[in-house]
C-alpha atoms as a PDB file:
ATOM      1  CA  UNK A   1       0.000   0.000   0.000  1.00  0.00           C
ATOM      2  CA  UNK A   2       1.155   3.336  -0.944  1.00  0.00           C
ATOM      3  CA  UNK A   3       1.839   6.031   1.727  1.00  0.00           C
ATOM      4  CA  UNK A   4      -0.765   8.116   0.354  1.00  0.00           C
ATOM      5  CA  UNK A   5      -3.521   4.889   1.096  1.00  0.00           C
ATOM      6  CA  UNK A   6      -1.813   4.343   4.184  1.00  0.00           C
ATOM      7  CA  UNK A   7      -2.532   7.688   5.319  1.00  0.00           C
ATOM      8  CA  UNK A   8      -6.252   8.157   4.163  1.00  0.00           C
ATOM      9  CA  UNK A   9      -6.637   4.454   5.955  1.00  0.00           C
ATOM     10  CA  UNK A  10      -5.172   5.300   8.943  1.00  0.00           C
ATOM     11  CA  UNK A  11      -7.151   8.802   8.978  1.00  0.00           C
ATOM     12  CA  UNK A  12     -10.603   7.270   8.646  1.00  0.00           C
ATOM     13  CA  UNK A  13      -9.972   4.401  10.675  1.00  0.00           C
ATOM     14  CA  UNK A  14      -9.177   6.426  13.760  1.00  0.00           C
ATOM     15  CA  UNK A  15     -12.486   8.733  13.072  1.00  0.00           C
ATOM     16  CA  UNK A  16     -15.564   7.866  14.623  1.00  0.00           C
ATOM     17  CA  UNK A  17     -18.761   7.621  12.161  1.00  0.00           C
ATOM     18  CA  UNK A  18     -22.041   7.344  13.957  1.00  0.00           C
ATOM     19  CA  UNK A  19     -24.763   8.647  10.587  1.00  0.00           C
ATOM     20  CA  UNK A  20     -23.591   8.598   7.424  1.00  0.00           C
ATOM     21  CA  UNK A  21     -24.792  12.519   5.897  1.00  0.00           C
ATOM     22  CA  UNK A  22     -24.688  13.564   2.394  1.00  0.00           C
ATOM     23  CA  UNK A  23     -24.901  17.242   0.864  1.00  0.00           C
ATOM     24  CA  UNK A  24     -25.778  17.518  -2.464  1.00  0.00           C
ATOM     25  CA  UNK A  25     -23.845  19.708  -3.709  1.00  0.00           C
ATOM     26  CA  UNK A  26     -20.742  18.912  -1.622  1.00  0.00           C
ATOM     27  CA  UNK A  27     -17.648  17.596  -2.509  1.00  0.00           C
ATOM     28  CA  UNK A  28     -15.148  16.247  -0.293  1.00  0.00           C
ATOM     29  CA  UNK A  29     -12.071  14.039  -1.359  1.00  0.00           C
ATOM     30  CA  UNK A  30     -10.030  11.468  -0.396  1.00  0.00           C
ATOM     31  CA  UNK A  31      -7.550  14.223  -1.065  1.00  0.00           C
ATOM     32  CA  UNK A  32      -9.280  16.740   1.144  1.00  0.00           C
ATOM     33  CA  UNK A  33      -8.822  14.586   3.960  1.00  0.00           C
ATOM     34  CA  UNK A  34      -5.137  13.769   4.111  1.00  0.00           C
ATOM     35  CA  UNK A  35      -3.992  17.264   3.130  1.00  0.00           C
ATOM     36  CA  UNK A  36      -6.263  17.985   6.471  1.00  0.00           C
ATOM     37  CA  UNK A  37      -4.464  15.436   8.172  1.00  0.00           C
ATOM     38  CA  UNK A  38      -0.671  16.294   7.255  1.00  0.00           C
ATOM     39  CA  UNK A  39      -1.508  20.225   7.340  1.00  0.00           C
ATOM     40  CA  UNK A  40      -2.414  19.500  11.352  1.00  0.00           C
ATOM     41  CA  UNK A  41       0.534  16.943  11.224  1.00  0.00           C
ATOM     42  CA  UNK A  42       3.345  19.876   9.992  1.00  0.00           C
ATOM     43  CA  UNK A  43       1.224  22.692  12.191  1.00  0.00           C
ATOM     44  CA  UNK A  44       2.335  20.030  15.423  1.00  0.00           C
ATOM     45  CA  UNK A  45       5.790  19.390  13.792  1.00  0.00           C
ATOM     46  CA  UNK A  46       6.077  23.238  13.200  1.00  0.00           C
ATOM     47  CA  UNK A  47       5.264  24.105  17.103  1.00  0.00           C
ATOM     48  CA  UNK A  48       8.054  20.876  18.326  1.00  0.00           C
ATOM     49  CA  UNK A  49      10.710  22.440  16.355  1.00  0.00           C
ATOM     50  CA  UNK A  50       9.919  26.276  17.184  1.00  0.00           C
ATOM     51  CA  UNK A  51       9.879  25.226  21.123  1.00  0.00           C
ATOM     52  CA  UNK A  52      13.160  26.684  22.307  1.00  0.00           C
ATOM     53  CA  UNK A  53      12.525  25.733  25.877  1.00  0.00           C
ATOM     54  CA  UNK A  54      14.773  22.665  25.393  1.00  0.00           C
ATOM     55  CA  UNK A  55      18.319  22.579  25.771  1.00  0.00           C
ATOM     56  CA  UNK A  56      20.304  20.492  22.925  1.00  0.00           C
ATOM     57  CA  UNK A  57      20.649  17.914  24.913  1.00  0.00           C
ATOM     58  CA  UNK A  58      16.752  17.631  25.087  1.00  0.00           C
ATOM     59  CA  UNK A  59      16.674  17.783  20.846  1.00  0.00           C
ATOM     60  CA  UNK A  60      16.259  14.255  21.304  1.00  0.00           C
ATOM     61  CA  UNK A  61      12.486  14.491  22.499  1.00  0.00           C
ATOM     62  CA  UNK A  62      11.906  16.801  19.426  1.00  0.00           C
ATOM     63  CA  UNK A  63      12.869  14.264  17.031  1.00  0.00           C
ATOM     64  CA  UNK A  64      10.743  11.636  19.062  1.00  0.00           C
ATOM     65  CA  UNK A  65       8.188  14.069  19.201  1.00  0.00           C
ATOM     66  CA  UNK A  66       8.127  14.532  15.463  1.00  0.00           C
ATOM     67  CA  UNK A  67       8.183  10.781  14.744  1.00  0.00           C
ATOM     68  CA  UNK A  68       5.244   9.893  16.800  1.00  0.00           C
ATOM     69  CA  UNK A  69       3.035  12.643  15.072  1.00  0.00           C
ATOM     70  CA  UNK A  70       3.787  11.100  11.946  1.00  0.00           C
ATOM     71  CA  UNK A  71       2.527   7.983  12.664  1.00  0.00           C
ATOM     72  CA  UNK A  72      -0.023   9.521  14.537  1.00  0.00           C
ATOM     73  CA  UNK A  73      -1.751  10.808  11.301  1.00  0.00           C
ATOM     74  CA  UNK A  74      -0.261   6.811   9.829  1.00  0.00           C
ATOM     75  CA  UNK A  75       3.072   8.184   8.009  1.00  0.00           C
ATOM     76  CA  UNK A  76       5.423   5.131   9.150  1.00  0.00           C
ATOM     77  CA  UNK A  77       8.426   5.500   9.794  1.00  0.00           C
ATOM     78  CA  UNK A  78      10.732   2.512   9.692  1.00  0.00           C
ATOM     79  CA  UNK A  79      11.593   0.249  12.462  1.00  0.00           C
ATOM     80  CA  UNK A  80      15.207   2.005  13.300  1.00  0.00           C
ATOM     81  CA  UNK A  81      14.168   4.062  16.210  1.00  0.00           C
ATOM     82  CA  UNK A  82      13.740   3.270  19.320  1.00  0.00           C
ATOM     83  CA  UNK A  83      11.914   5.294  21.503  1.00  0.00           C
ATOM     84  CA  UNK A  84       9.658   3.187  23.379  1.00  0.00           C
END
């Protein structure tokens, strides 16, 4: 599955749906959704990196920071971190 699939997946699987409500009238893509999803993604990403409360030595929770809100939104990425 492509990271683009993976993403709209991930998105709609983690959204409730109670009633399923149509608008004629209304369009609303696939598209529409993830670019909703990775504009909130980079918005998060954007306040981690911007956060100069942190000494270098603390970088390391940005970068773990920035991973997990990633695959929060279902952008993996790889198995070589560790940050359990």
């Amino acid at each position: 599955m492509d990271q683009y699939t993976e993403t709209l997946t991930h998105i709609l699987r983690n959204h409730r749906a109670k009633i399923e409500v149509t608008f004629p009238g209304l369009n609303i893509s696939a598209s529409d959704i993830v670019e909703a999803g990775a504009f909130q993604a980079l918005t998060q990403i954007q306040k981690i990196l911007r956060d100069d409360s942190l000494s270098d030595k603390e970088c390391f929770y940005k970068i773990e920071a920035i991973v997990y809100e990633l695959e929060r939104i279902g952008f993996t990425c790889g198995d070589r971190h560790d940050f359990g």
